[in-house]
Amino acid sequence: MSNAGQGIVWPRLKKHRLAVWSIAIVALLAAACFAAPWLAPYEFDAIDLANIRQGPSGQHWMGTDDLGRDLLTRLLFGGRVSILIGVLAAIIGTGFGSLVGSLAGYYGKRVDSLLMRFTDVVYAIPTLPLLIVLASYTQAAAGSMALAIGALSWMTTARVVRGEVLSIREMEYVEAARSLGATNTRIILRHILPNALGPIVVGITLAVGNAIIMESSLSFLGLGVQPPTPTWGNMLMDAQATMSSQPWLSIFPGVAILLVVLAVNFIGDGLQDALDPRSVRR
Amino acid sequence: MTRYLTRRVLQMIPLIFGITVVLFAVIQAAPGGPEAALLESDRFIDPAVIEAYRARLGVDQPVPVQYLKWVGGALVGDLGMSFSTTRPVTEMIIERLPATLELMGASFLLATILAFGLGILSAMKQYTWFDHLGTGLSFVGIAMPVFWFALLLQLVFGVWLGWLPVAGTETVGATGLGDHLAHLVLPSLVLSFRYVAGWSRYLRSSLLGVLTADYIRTARAKGLSERRVVGVHALRNAMVPVVSVMALNLAGLFSGAVITETVFAWPGIGRMFVQAMFARDYPLLMGILLLGSVMVVIFNLVADVLYAALDPRIRYE
C-alpha cells in the first residue's frame, strides 16, 4: 500500500486538537482494557457475597454489583470485548463495503447495476430490526456478533467507494498501468484503492463507534454476549433493574461507551478533514 | 414532474421485490424453524404432532411455494398468520400501528422544533459558548446508547423528581389527554434526541453557508433586522437540504422505536417486534420488517421529490 499520504496527513490531523486528545484517550482506554488480566485488581467473575452492592470506595473504585463483583475489573474486561466487537465489525463491514464498491465502480455496467441494486435493497431494510433477527440466530459469541453487525454496516462505504473508484478509474495513470499489462486485480489493489483510502479510513473509524452502540443495543435486548463474560452492553443491561438504588452500576459502563464512541467520532471527524485535500482548516 | 414521479414509482417495484427476497431468505435461515421453540422443551412430543403443526403453519411446503404464497398475500394486504397468536399478521400490525405512529409523529415534531431553534441560534451566535455547547451536545446525542439515555431520564424525571410517568400510555384509573401526553414526553424525547443533534448541526452549517451569499448582504444593506435576515431570507434557502434529510430520517425513527418502545413499555409495533423475536414468530417479524422497509423506500422518494420541489435549480431528469 502507498505510504505517500502519511507525510501530509499527520501534521494536518495534529491541528485538530480534539482528534489528537481523542486518539490519546482511546489508546489509553484500549490499552487499559487489553491489559485487564494484569491491571485489574480482582478476577472479573470473582463473587464476594460479603461485599455486594457497595458504592465506590477505596477498596472498589467503582463499587460492586449484586454478586459483589468489582465493577472496575468488569469494566476493563468488558471493554476488551466491546472494543474488539467494534473494531472487528468495522473491519468486516468496511472491508466488504470497499470490495462491493470497488468492483461496482471498476467494472461498471451489469456488475455495477447488480451490486448497487443489492446495496439499495439492504439499505432499505431497517438496520436495527434486521440485526435483532440475525443476532437472535447466533450463539451470542463476540465473533458472530461482530459478523452480524458488520454484515449490516457496509452499505454507505460501498456507495462512497464506488463513487471514488468511478472517478479514479478514468485517471491517466490507471490507463498507463493498464497499458503496461497490469491485471484488473492489480490495478484495483495497487492503483485505485490506495487513492480511495481516505473515505475508507474515515468509514472504519466511524463504524467502530456505531458497532459499539449496536452491541449495547443488542445486549439490552438480551441478544448480546452472554454472562459471565462482561461487555459494556450487558453490564448496562444487568444494571437497569437497580438503576435507582445503585446508579453507579449503570453510570460507569454508560460513560465508558459514551467516552469511547465520542472519541472515535472525533477522530473520524479529524481524519476526514486531514485526508480531504480540498478542506482547509480555519 | 409527472414523468419523473412515474419513473421513480416504477423503480420502487423491483426494489421492493428485492427486499421481499432478502427478508424471506433471512427468515428461512432461522435455525430449527418454527417448531424449534416446541422442541426446546424437554417433554417428548409426538413427531406426528410436529408434522401437523408444520402443516398448519404452512412450513411443510417447498420454499419457493412458501415465498410465492407470502408475496401473493402481501400484495393484497395479507401478511400471513402469526405463529404465536394464530391471528392474521396484518390485523396485529394495524392494531399496534397508531401507537407507533403517534410516537413517531410526536418525536418528529419535537425534533423539528428543537433542531430549528438550536440550529438557527447556533448559526447566529457562531463560535460563542452557546454554539460550542450545541456542537458538544450533538456529538453526545450521536454517541449515547439510546436505552441508556432512556434509563437515565427515567431515573431523573420518574424516580428522583417524580414529574413524569416512565412506562405505558396512561396511568391506571386516570383518563384524559393530559395524562396521556405526560406519558408521551419521555419516549418522544428519547426517540428525537439523535435527530435534534444531527439536524441542528446540519441546519447550522447550511445557514452559515448561505449567510455569505450576496443576496444576504443586500438584505442587510436594506436595513433588515438580523432576525429577519437569518430567520426568513437565509432560512428559506438553508432549509432545502435539511428538509430532505429530515424526510430520509423519518423512516429511521421506525428503527429507533424498537428500543424506545421496549424501554418505555409503549404498546406499539417496535415492542411487538421484540416480543415476536423472542416467540420466534417469523411471519410477524417478516411483516413488520416489510412495513419498515416500504416506509424507508417511500420516505426516500419523498426526500428526493421535496429536494427537487424546493430547489428550482434541480431538474427532474
PDB file of C-alpha atoms in Angstrom, chain A:
ATOM      1  CA  MET A   1       0.000   0.000   0.000  1.00  0.00           C
ATOM      2  CA  SER A   2       1.054   3.510  -0.678  1.00  0.00           C
ATOM      3  CA  ASN A   3       2.577   5.485   2.155  1.00  0.00           C
ATOM      4  CA  ALA A   4       2.787   8.719   0.261  1.00  0.00           C
ATOM      5  CA  GLY A   5      -0.127  10.305   2.114  1.00  0.00           C
ATOM      6  CA  GLN A   6       1.193   9.877   5.632  1.00  0.00           C
ATOM      7  CA  GLY A   7       3.621  12.745   5.496  1.00  0.00           C
ATOM      8  CA  ILE A   8       0.793  15.199   4.917  1.00  0.00           C
ATOM      9  CA  VAL A   9      -1.924  13.622   6.987  1.00  0.00           C
ATOM     10  CA  TRP A  10      -0.331  13.662  10.421  1.00  0.00           C
ATOM     11  CA  PRO A  11       0.579  17.381  10.505  1.00  0.00           C
ATOM     12  CA  ARG A  12      -2.945  18.194   9.357  1.00  0.00           C
ATOM     13  CA  LEU A  13      -4.504  15.861  11.887  1.00  0.00           C
ATOM     14  CA  LYS A  14      -2.376  17.374  14.661  1.00  0.00           C
ATOM     15  CA  LYS A  15      -4.104  20.712  14.145  1.00  0.00           C
ATOM     16  CA  HIS A  16      -7.404  19.070  15.049  1.00  0.00           C
ATOM     17  CA  ARG A  17      -6.783  19.246  18.801  1.00  0.00           C
ATOM     18  CA  LEU A  18      -9.929  17.354  19.752  1.00  0.00           C
ATOM     19  CA  ALA A  19      -8.972  14.478  17.469  1.00  0.00           C
ATOM     20  CA  VAL A  20      -5.484  14.263  18.990  1.00  0.00           C
ATOM     21  CA  TRP A  21      -6.914  14.164  22.505  1.00  0.00           C
ATOM     22  CA  SER A  22      -9.395  11.562  21.344  1.00  0.00           C
ATOM     23  CA  ILE A  23      -6.633   9.362  19.950  1.00  0.00           C
ATOM     24  CA  ALA A  24      -4.844   9.600  23.293  1.00  0.00           C
ATOM     25  CA  ILE A  25      -7.999   8.722  25.229  1.00  0.00           C
ATOM     26  CA  VAL A  26      -8.939   5.793  23.023  1.00  0.00           C
ATOM     27  CA  ALA A  27      -5.369   4.469  23.043  1.00  0.00           C
ATOM     28  CA  LEU A  28      -5.185   4.730  26.824  1.00  0.00           C
ATOM     29  CA  LEU A  29      -8.583   3.115  27.407  1.00  0.00           C
ATOM     30  CA  ALA A  30      -7.967   0.350  24.912  1.00  0.00           C
ATOM     31  CA  ALA A  31      -4.544  -0.352  26.388  1.00  0.00           C
ATOM     32  CA  ALA A  32      -6.015  -0.484  29.896  1.00  0.00           C
ATOM     33  CA  CYS A  33      -8.775  -2.839  28.769  1.00  0.00           C
ATOM     34  CA  PHE A  34      -6.476  -5.193  26.911  1.00  0.00           C
ATOM     35  CA  ALA A  35      -4.101  -5.224  29.849  1.00  0.00           C
ATOM     36  CA  ALA A  36      -7.045  -6.083  32.101  1.00  0.00           C
ATOM     37  CA  PRO A  37      -5.716  -9.504  33.186  1.00  0.00           C
ATOM     38  CA  TRP A  38      -2.627  -7.775  34.640  1.00  0.00           C
ATOM     39  CA  LEU A  39      -4.144  -4.435  35.638  1.00  0.00           C
ATOM     40  CA  ALA A  40      -7.472  -5.407  37.123  1.00  0.00           C
ATOM     41  CA  PRO A  41      -7.486  -5.609  40.921  1.00  0.00           C
ATOM     42  CA  TYR A  42      -9.796  -8.666  41.020  1.00  0.00           C
ATOM     43  CA  GLU A  43     -10.971 -11.551  38.861  1.00  0.00           C
ATOM     44  CA  PHE A  44     -13.857 -10.492  36.585  1.00  0.00           C
ATOM     45  CA  ASP A  45     -16.097 -13.285  37.890  1.00  0.00           C
ATOM     46  CA  ALA A  46     -14.868 -13.280  41.491  1.00  0.00           C
ATOM     47  CA  ILE A  47     -18.021 -13.377  43.591  1.00  0.00           C
ATOM     48  CA  ASP A  48     -17.752 -11.794  47.021  1.00  0.00           C
ATOM     49  CA  LEU A  49     -21.059 -12.109  48.811  1.00  0.00           C
ATOM     50  CA  ALA A  50     -19.816 -10.224  51.849  1.00  0.00           C
ATOM     51  CA  ASN A  51     -19.420  -7.079  49.772  1.00  0.00           C
ATOM     52  CA  ILE A  52     -22.401  -6.885  47.446  1.00  0.00           C
ATOM     53  CA  ARG A  53     -23.830  -3.632  46.078  1.00  0.00           C
ATOM     54  CA  GLN A  54     -21.223  -1.386  47.576  1.00  0.00           C
ATOM     55  CA  GLY A  55     -20.810   2.152  46.389  1.00  0.00           C
ATOM     56  CA  PRO A  56     -17.494   3.390  45.061  1.00  0.00           C
ATOM     57  CA  SER A  57     -14.781   3.238  47.744  1.00  0.00           C
ATOM     58  CA  GLY A  58     -11.009   2.906  48.155  1.00  0.00           C
ATOM     59  CA  GLN A  59     -11.382  -0.882  48.011  1.00  0.00           C
ATOM     60  CA  HIS A  60     -13.630  -0.910  44.979  1.00  0.00           C
ATOM     61  CA  TRP A  61     -13.125   2.296  42.982  1.00  0.00           C
ATOM     62  CA  MET A  62     -16.354   1.865  41.081  1.00  0.00           C
ATOM     63  CA  GLY A  63     -18.240  -0.161  43.661  1.00  0.00           C
ATOM     64  CA  THR A  64     -19.511  -3.730  43.387  1.00  0.00           C
ATOM     65  CA  ASP A  65     -22.550  -5.364  41.789  1.00  0.00           C
ATOM     66  CA  ASP A  66     -25.268  -7.737  43.062  1.00  0.00           C
ATOM     67  CA  LEU A  67     -22.762 -10.564  43.390  1.00  0.00           C
ATOM     68  CA  GLY A  68     -20.039  -8.455  44.935  1.00  0.00           C
ATOM     69  CA  ARG A  69     -18.006  -8.425  41.740  1.00  0.00           C
ATOM     70  CA  ASP A  70     -15.682  -5.448  41.361  1.00  0.00           C
ATOM     71  CA  LEU A  71     -17.116  -3.049  38.796  1.00  0.00           C
ATOM     72  CA  LEU A  72     -13.797  -1.551  37.687  1.00  0.00           C
ATOM     73  CA  THR A  73     -12.488  -5.028  36.920  1.00  0.00           C
ATOM     74  CA  ARG A  74     -15.579  -5.896  34.944  1.00  0.00           C
ATOM     75  CA  LEU A  75     -15.443  -2.577  33.126  1.00  0.00           C
ATOM     76  CA  LEU A  76     -11.885  -3.300  31.974  1.00  0.00           C
ATOM     77  CA  PHE A  77     -12.664  -6.868  30.911  1.00  0.00           C
ATOM     78  CA  GLY A  78     -15.949  -5.747  29.342  1.00  0.00           C
ATOM     79  CA  GLY A  79     -14.141  -3.063  27.378  1.00  0.00           C
ATOM     80  CA  ARG A  80     -11.946  -5.715  25.784  1.00  0.00           C
ATOM     81  CA  VAL A  81     -14.958  -7.491  24.340  1.00  0.00           C
ATOM     82  CA  SER A  82     -16.863  -4.336  23.397  1.00  0.00           C
ATOM     83  CA  ILE A  83     -13.895  -2.679  21.696  1.00  0.00           C
ATOM     84  CA  LEU A  84     -12.970  -5.941  19.976  1.00  0.00           C
ATOM     85  CA  ILE A  85     -16.510  -6.308  18.611  1.00  0.00           C
ATOM     86  CA  GLY A  86     -16.474  -2.687  17.500  1.00  0.00           C
ATOM     87  CA  VAL A  87     -13.158  -2.962  15.663  1.00  0.00           C
ATOM     88  CA  LEU A  88     -13.914  -6.363  14.112  1.00  0.00           C
ATOM     89  CA  ALA A  89     -17.367  -5.298  12.933  1.00  0.00           C
ATOM     90  CA  ALA A  90     -15.925  -2.099  11.478  1.00  0.00           C
ATOM     91  CA  ILE A  91     -13.230  -4.002   9.583  1.00  0.00           C
ATOM     92  CA  ILE A  92     -15.718  -6.587   8.296  1.00  0.00           C
ATOM     93  CA  GLY A  93     -18.313  -4.002   7.299  1.00  0.00           C
ATOM     94  CA  THR A  94     -15.949  -1.511   5.743  1.00  0.00           C
ATOM     95  CA  GLY A  95     -13.917  -4.248   4.059  1.00  0.00           C
ATOM     96  CA  PHE A  96     -16.983  -5.776   2.454  1.00  0.00           C
ATOM     97  CA  GLY A  97     -18.292  -2.344   1.516  1.00  0.00           C
ATOM     98  CA  SER A  98     -14.989  -1.439  -0.130  1.00  0.00           C
ATOM     99  CA  LEU A  99     -14.990  -4.715  -2.049  1.00  0.00           C
ATOM    100  CA  VAL A 100     -18.531  -4.194  -3.322  1.00  0.00           C
ATOM    101  CA  GLY A 101     -17.913  -0.529  -4.077  1.00  0.00           C
ATOM    102  CA  SER A 102     -14.670  -1.051  -5.956  1.00  0.00           C
ATOM    103  CA  LEU A 103     -15.998  -3.973  -8.012  1.00  0.00           C
ATOM    104  CA  ALA A 104     -19.097  -1.972  -8.932  1.00  0.00           C
ATOM    105  CA  GLY A 105     -17.158   1.185  -9.731  1.00  0.00           C
ATOM    106  CA  TYR A 106     -14.351  -0.530 -11.618  1.00  0.00           C
ATOM    107  CA  TYR A 107     -16.270  -2.984 -13.765  1.00  0.00           C
ATOM    108  CA  GLY A 108     -19.321  -0.755 -14.282  1.00  0.00           C
ATOM    109  CA  LYS A 109     -22.265  -1.805 -16.465  1.00  0.00           C
ATOM    110  CA  ARG A 110     -24.050  -5.004 -15.359  1.00  0.00           C
ATOM    111  CA  VAL A 111     -21.784  -5.679 -12.390  1.00  0.00           C
ATOM    112  CA  ASP A 112     -22.338  -2.129 -11.199  1.00  0.00           C
ATOM    113  CA  SER A 113     -26.108  -2.114 -11.503  1.00  0.00           C
ATOM    114  CA  LEU A 114     -26.432  -5.589  -9.965  1.00  0.00           C
ATOM    115  CA  LEU A 115     -24.255  -4.770  -6.946  1.00  0.00           C
ATOM    116  CA  MET A 116     -25.729  -1.330  -6.424  1.00  0.00           C
ATOM    117  CA  ARG A 117     -29.331  -2.571  -6.615  1.00  0.00           C
ATOM    118  CA  PHE A 118     -28.383  -5.164  -3.981  1.00  0.00           C
ATOM    119  CA  THR A 119     -26.916  -2.342  -1.887  1.00  0.00           C
ATOM    120  CA  ASP A 120     -30.154  -0.368  -2.276  1.00  0.00           C
ATOM    121  CA  VAL A 121     -32.172  -3.361  -1.094  1.00  0.00           C
ATOM    122  CA  VAL A 122     -30.135  -3.959   2.069  1.00  0.00           C
ATOM    123  CA  TYR A 123     -30.023  -0.209   2.673  1.00  0.00           C
ATOM    124  CA  ALA A 124     -33.808  -0.009   2.654  1.00  0.00           C
ATOM    125  CA  ILE A 125     -34.362  -2.678   5.306  1.00  0.00           C
ATOM    126  CA  PRO A 126     -34.351  -1.053   8.769  1.00  0.00           C
ATOM    127  CA  THR A 127     -30.945  -1.968  10.187  1.00  0.00           C
ATOM    128  CA  LEU A 128     -31.608  -2.455  13.867  1.00  0.00           C
ATOM    129  CA  PRO A 129     -34.681  -4.707  13.498  1.00  0.00           C
ATOM    130  CA  LEU A 130     -32.884  -6.854  10.913  1.00  0.00           C
ATOM    131  CA  LEU A 131     -29.820  -7.003  13.151  1.00  0.00           C
ATOM    132  CA  ILE A 132     -32.048  -8.142  16.024  1.00  0.00           C
ATOM    133  CA  VAL A 133     -33.312 -11.035  13.903  1.00  0.00           C
ATOM    134  CA  LEU A 134     -29.782 -12.014  12.794  1.00  0.00           C
ATOM    135  CA  ALA A 135     -28.428 -11.762  16.329  1.00  0.00           C
ATOM    136  CA  SER A 136     -31.201 -13.989  17.636  1.00  0.00           C
ATOM    137  CA  TYR A 137     -29.862 -16.748  15.338  1.00  0.00           C
ATOM    138  CA  THR A 138     -26.297 -16.605  16.563  1.00  0.00           C
ATOM    139  CA  GLN A 139     -24.786 -18.105  19.656  1.00  0.00           C
ATOM    140  CA  ALA A 140     -24.037 -14.640  21.031  1.00  0.00           C
ATOM    141  CA  ALA A 141     -20.268 -15.031  20.874  1.00  0.00           C
ATOM    142  CA  ALA A 142     -18.137 -11.955  20.220  1.00  0.00           C
ATOM    143  CA  GLY A 143     -17.116 -13.169  16.756  1.00  0.00           C
ATOM    144  CA  SER A 144     -20.609 -13.849  15.473  1.00  0.00           C
ATOM    145  CA  MET A 145     -21.865 -10.569  16.945  1.00  0.00           C
ATOM    146  CA  ALA A 146     -19.164  -8.701  15.033  1.00  0.00           C
ATOM    147  CA  LEU A 147     -20.063 -10.613  11.888  1.00  0.00           C
ATOM    148  CA  ALA A 148     -23.772  -9.795  12.227  1.00  0.00           C
ATOM    149  CA  ILE A 149     -23.096  -6.106  12.874  1.00  0.00           C
ATOM    150  CA  GLY A 150     -20.543  -5.926  10.064  1.00  0.00           C
ATOM    151  CA  ALA A 151     -22.946  -7.647   7.677  1.00  0.00           C
ATOM    152  CA  LEU A 152     -25.355  -4.732   8.088  1.00  0.00           C
ATOM    153  CA  SER A 153     -22.957  -1.791   8.080  1.00  0.00           C
ATOM    154  CA  TRP A 154     -21.257  -1.907   4.690  1.00  0.00           C
ATOM    155  CA  MET A 155     -23.777  -0.092   2.503  1.00  0.00           C
ATOM    156  CA  THR A 156     -22.634   3.500   2.969  1.00  0.00           C
ATOM    157  CA  THR A 157     -18.997   2.521   2.415  1.00  0.00           C
ATOM    158  CA  ALA A 158     -19.948   0.659  -0.758  1.00  0.00           C
ATOM    159  CA  ARG A 159     -21.645   3.738  -2.170  1.00  0.00           C
ATOM    160  CA  VAL A 160     -18.855   6.122  -1.233  1.00  0.00           C
ATOM    161  CA  VAL A 161     -16.068   3.847  -2.501  1.00  0.00           C
ATOM    162  CA  ARG A 162     -17.932   3.238  -5.750  1.00  0.00           C
ATOM    163  CA  GLY A 163     -18.110   6.970  -6.320  1.00  0.00           C
ATOM    164  CA  GLU A 164     -14.386   7.378  -5.666  1.00  0.00           C
ATOM    165  CA  VAL A 165     -13.451   4.449  -7.898  1.00  0.00           C
ATOM    166  CA  LEU A 166     -15.651   5.752 -10.714  1.00  0.00           C
ATOM    167  CA  SER A 167     -13.614   8.945 -10.910  1.00  0.00           C
ATOM    168  CA  ILE A 168     -10.209   7.360 -10.214  1.00  0.00           C
ATOM    169  CA  ARG A 169     -10.504   4.703 -12.895  1.00  0.00           C
ATOM    170  CA  GLU A 170     -10.678   7.401 -15.565  1.00  0.00           C
ATOM    171  CA  MET A 171      -7.308   8.843 -14.474  1.00  0.00           C
ATOM    172  CA  GLU A 172      -4.416   8.645 -16.880  1.00  0.00           C
ATOM    173  CA  TYR A 173      -2.120   6.745 -14.542  1.00  0.00           C
ATOM    174  CA  VAL A 174      -4.683   3.929 -14.428  1.00  0.00           C
ATOM    175  CA  GLU A 175      -4.630   3.882 -18.199  1.00  0.00           C
ATOM    176  CA  ALA A 176      -0.831   3.801 -18.006  1.00  0.00           C
ATOM    177  CA  ALA A 177      -0.904   0.850 -15.623  1.00  0.00           C
ATOM    178  CA  ARG A 178      -3.273  -0.977 -17.904  1.00  0.00           C
ATOM    179  CA  SER A 179      -1.126  -0.356 -20.955  1.00  0.00           C
ATOM    180  CA  LEU A 180       1.813  -1.847 -19.058  1.00  0.00           C
ATOM    181  CA  GLY A 181      -0.222  -5.044 -18.807  1.00  0.00           C
ATOM    182  CA  ALA A 182      -1.340  -4.829 -15.161  1.00  0.00           C
ATOM    183  CA  THR A 183      -4.222  -7.159 -14.316  1.00  0.00           C
ATOM    184  CA  ASN A 184      -7.543  -5.814 -13.106  1.00  0.00           C
ATOM    185  CA  THR A 185      -6.918  -7.120  -9.591  1.00  0.00           C
ATOM    186  CA  ARG A 186      -3.555  -5.414  -9.501  1.00  0.00           C
ATOM    187  CA  ILE A 187      -4.963  -2.141 -10.795  1.00  0.00           C
ATOM    188  CA  ILE A 188      -7.731  -2.161  -8.176  1.00  0.00           C
ATOM    189  CA  LEU A 189      -5.492  -3.128  -5.268  1.00  0.00           C
ATOM    190  CA  ARG A 190      -2.329  -1.173  -6.122  1.00  0.00           C
ATOM    191  CA  HIS A 191      -3.541   1.847  -8.020  1.00  0.00           C
ATOM    192  CA  ILE A 192      -7.162   2.580  -7.269  1.00  0.00           C
ATOM    193  CA  LEU A 193      -7.876   1.578  -3.667  1.00  0.00           C
ATOM    194  CA  PRO A 194      -4.855   3.385  -2.147  1.00  0.00           C
ATOM    195  CA  ASN A 195      -6.230   6.581  -3.628  1.00  0.00           C
ATOM    196  CA  ALA A 196      -9.673   5.909  -2.242  1.00  0.00           C
ATOM    197  CA  LEU A 197      -8.202   5.179   1.184  1.00  0.00           C
ATOM    198  CA  GLY A 198      -9.348   8.464   2.709  1.00  0.00           C
ATOM    199  CA  PRO A 199     -13.079   7.742   2.864  1.00  0.00           C
ATOM    200  CA  ILE A 200     -12.379   4.099   3.763  1.00  0.00           C
ATOM    201  CA  VAL A 201     -10.287   5.051   6.802  1.00  0.00           C
ATOM    202  CA  VAL A 202     -12.872   7.602   7.921  1.00  0.00           C
ATOM    203  CA  GLY A 203     -15.586   4.998   7.390  1.00  0.00           C
ATOM    204  CA  ILE A 204     -13.793   2.394   9.541  1.00  0.00           C
ATOM    205  CA  THR A 205     -13.352   4.901  12.341  1.00  0.00           C
ATOM    206  CA  LEU A 206     -16.987   5.950  12.454  1.00  0.00           C
ATOM    207  CA  ALA A 207     -18.100   2.317  12.088  1.00  0.00           C
ATOM    208  CA  VAL A 208     -16.258   1.359  15.289  1.00  0.00           C
ATOM    209  CA  GLY A 209     -18.412   3.768  17.269  1.00  0.00           C
ATOM    210  CA  ASN A 210     -21.598   2.603  15.590  1.00  0.00           C
ATOM    211  CA  ALA A 211     -20.796  -1.038  16.217  1.00  0.00           C
ATOM    212  CA  ILE A 212     -20.162  -0.441  19.925  1.00  0.00           C
ATOM    213  CA  ILE A 213     -23.553   1.286  20.180  1.00  0.00           C
ATOM    214  CA  MET A 214     -25.235  -1.589  18.318  1.00  0.00           C
ATOM    215  CA  GLU A 215     -23.578  -4.160  20.579  1.00  0.00           C
ATOM    216  CA  SER A 216     -25.024  -2.341  23.566  1.00  0.00           C
ATOM    217  CA  SER A 217     -28.491  -2.188  21.990  1.00  0.00           C
ATOM    218  CA  LEU A 218     -28.435  -5.923  21.291  1.00  0.00           C
ATOM    219  CA  SER A 219     -27.218  -6.613  24.817  1.00  0.00           C
ATOM    220  CA  PHE A 220     -30.066  -4.544  26.174  1.00  0.00           C
ATOM    221  CA  LEU A 221     -32.496  -6.897  24.432  1.00  0.00           C
ATOM    222  CA  GLY A 222     -30.626  -9.883  25.842  1.00  0.00           C
ATOM    223  CA  LEU A 223     -29.139 -10.824  22.467  1.00  0.00           C
ATOM    224  CA  GLY A 224     -25.570  -9.802  23.184  1.00  0.00           C
ATOM    225  CA  VAL A 225     -22.620 -11.755  24.523  1.00  0.00           C
ATOM    226  CA  GLN A 226     -23.916 -13.839  27.400  1.00  0.00           C
ATOM    227  CA  PRO A 227     -22.791 -13.586  31.031  1.00  0.00           C
ATOM    228  CA  PRO A 228     -20.497 -14.235  32.840  1.00  0.00           C
ATOM    229  CA  THR A 229     -18.333 -12.662  30.108  1.00  0.00           C
ATOM    230  CA  PRO A 230     -18.826  -8.941  30.680  1.00  0.00           C
ATOM    231  CA  THR A 231     -19.326  -6.420  27.897  1.00  0.00           C
ATOM    232  CA  TRP A 232     -20.268  -2.790  28.405  1.00  0.00           C
ATOM    233  CA  GLY A 233     -23.626  -3.578  26.875  1.00  0.00           C
ATOM    234  CA  ASN A 234     -24.561  -6.483  29.101  1.00  0.00           C
ATOM    235  CA  MET A 235     -23.231  -4.656  32.175  1.00  0.00           C
ATOM    236  CA  LEU A 236     -25.715  -1.888  31.374  1.00  0.00           C
ATOM    237  CA  MET A 237     -28.469  -4.440  30.914  1.00  0.00           C
ATOM    238  CA  ASP A 238     -27.712  -6.054  34.287  1.00  0.00           C
ATOM    239  CA  ALA A 239     -27.755  -2.659  35.928  1.00  0.00           C
ATOM    240  CA  GLN A 240     -31.116  -1.443  34.690  1.00  0.00           C
ATOM    241  CA  ALA A 241     -33.161  -3.095  37.431  1.00  0.00           C
ATOM    242  CA  THR A 242     -31.071  -1.433  40.129  1.00  0.00           C
ATOM    243  CA  MET A 243     -30.835   1.914  38.388  1.00  0.00           C
ATOM    244  CA  SER A 244     -32.360   3.885  41.246  1.00  0.00           C
ATOM    245  CA  SER A 245     -30.752   2.076  44.182  1.00  0.00           C
ATOM    246  CA  GLN A 246     -27.258   1.573  42.722  1.00  0.00           C
ATOM    247  CA  PRO A 247     -26.950   4.127  39.921  1.00  0.00           C
ATOM    248  CA  TRP A 248     -23.153   3.721  39.701  1.00  0.00           C
ATOM    249  CA  LEU A 249     -23.618   0.256  38.205  1.00  0.00           C
ATOM    250  CA  SER A 250     -25.101   1.754  35.064  1.00  0.00           C
ATOM    251  CA  ILE A 251     -23.382   5.120  35.070  1.00  0.00           C
ATOM    252  CA  PHE A 252     -19.815   3.815  34.745  1.00  0.00           C
ATOM    253  CA  PRO A 253     -20.390   1.462  31.795  1.00  0.00           C
ATOM    254  CA  GLY A 254     -22.623   4.057  30.128  1.00  0.00           C
ATOM    255  CA  VAL A 255     -19.962   6.733  30.458  1.00  0.00           C
ATOM    256  CA  ALA A 256     -17.354   4.295  29.135  1.00  0.00           C
ATOM    257  CA  ILE A 257     -19.416   3.694  25.986  1.00  0.00           C
ATOM    258  CA  LEU A 258     -20.140   7.397  25.603  1.00  0.00           C
ATOM    259  CA  LEU A 259     -16.488   8.318  26.009  1.00  0.00           C
ATOM    260  CA  VAL A 260     -15.147   5.803  23.510  1.00  0.00           C
ATOM    261  CA  VAL A 261     -17.820   6.433  20.889  1.00  0.00           C
ATOM    262  CA  LEU A 262     -17.458  10.188  21.286  1.00  0.00           C
ATOM    263  CA  ALA A 263     -13.675   9.980  20.961  1.00  0.00           C
ATOM    264  CA  VAL A 264     -13.858   7.670  17.951  1.00  0.00           C
ATOM    265  CA  ASN A 265     -16.283  10.047  16.236  1.00  0.00           C
ATOM    266  CA  PHE A 266     -13.966  12.996  16.891  1.00  0.00           C
ATOM    267  CA  ILE A 267     -11.085  11.011  15.392  1.00  0.00           C
ATOM    268  CA  GLY A 268     -13.218  10.265  12.340  1.00  0.00           C
ATOM    269  CA  ASP A 269     -14.025  13.953  12.038  1.00  0.00           C
ATOM    270  CA  GLY A 270     -10.386  14.937  12.293  1.00  0.00           C
ATOM    271  CA  LEU A 271      -9.323  12.306   9.778  1.00  0.00           C
ATOM    272  CA  GLN A 272     -11.993  13.475   7.370  1.00  0.00           C
ATOM    273  CA  ASP A 273     -10.581  16.997   7.438  1.00  0.00           C
ATOM    274  CA  ALA A 274      -6.983  15.798   7.303  1.00  0.00           C
ATOM    275  CA  LEU A 275      -7.470  13.323   4.463  1.00  0.00           C
ATOM    276  CA  ASP A 276      -9.540  15.562   2.247  1.00  0.00           C
ATOM    277  CA  PRO A 277      -7.079  17.724   0.299  1.00  0.00           C
ATOM    278  CA  ARG A 278      -9.839  20.194  -0.529  1.00  0.00           C
ATOM    279  CA  SER A 279     -10.725  21.032   3.044  1.00  0.00           C
ATOM    280  CA  VAL A 280      -8.906  23.895   4.694  1.00  0.00           C
ATOM    281  CA  ARG A 281      -8.725  24.212   8.450  1.00  0.00           C
ATOM    282  CA  ARG A 282      -9.866  27.501   9.852  1.00  0.00           C
TER     283      ARG A 282
END
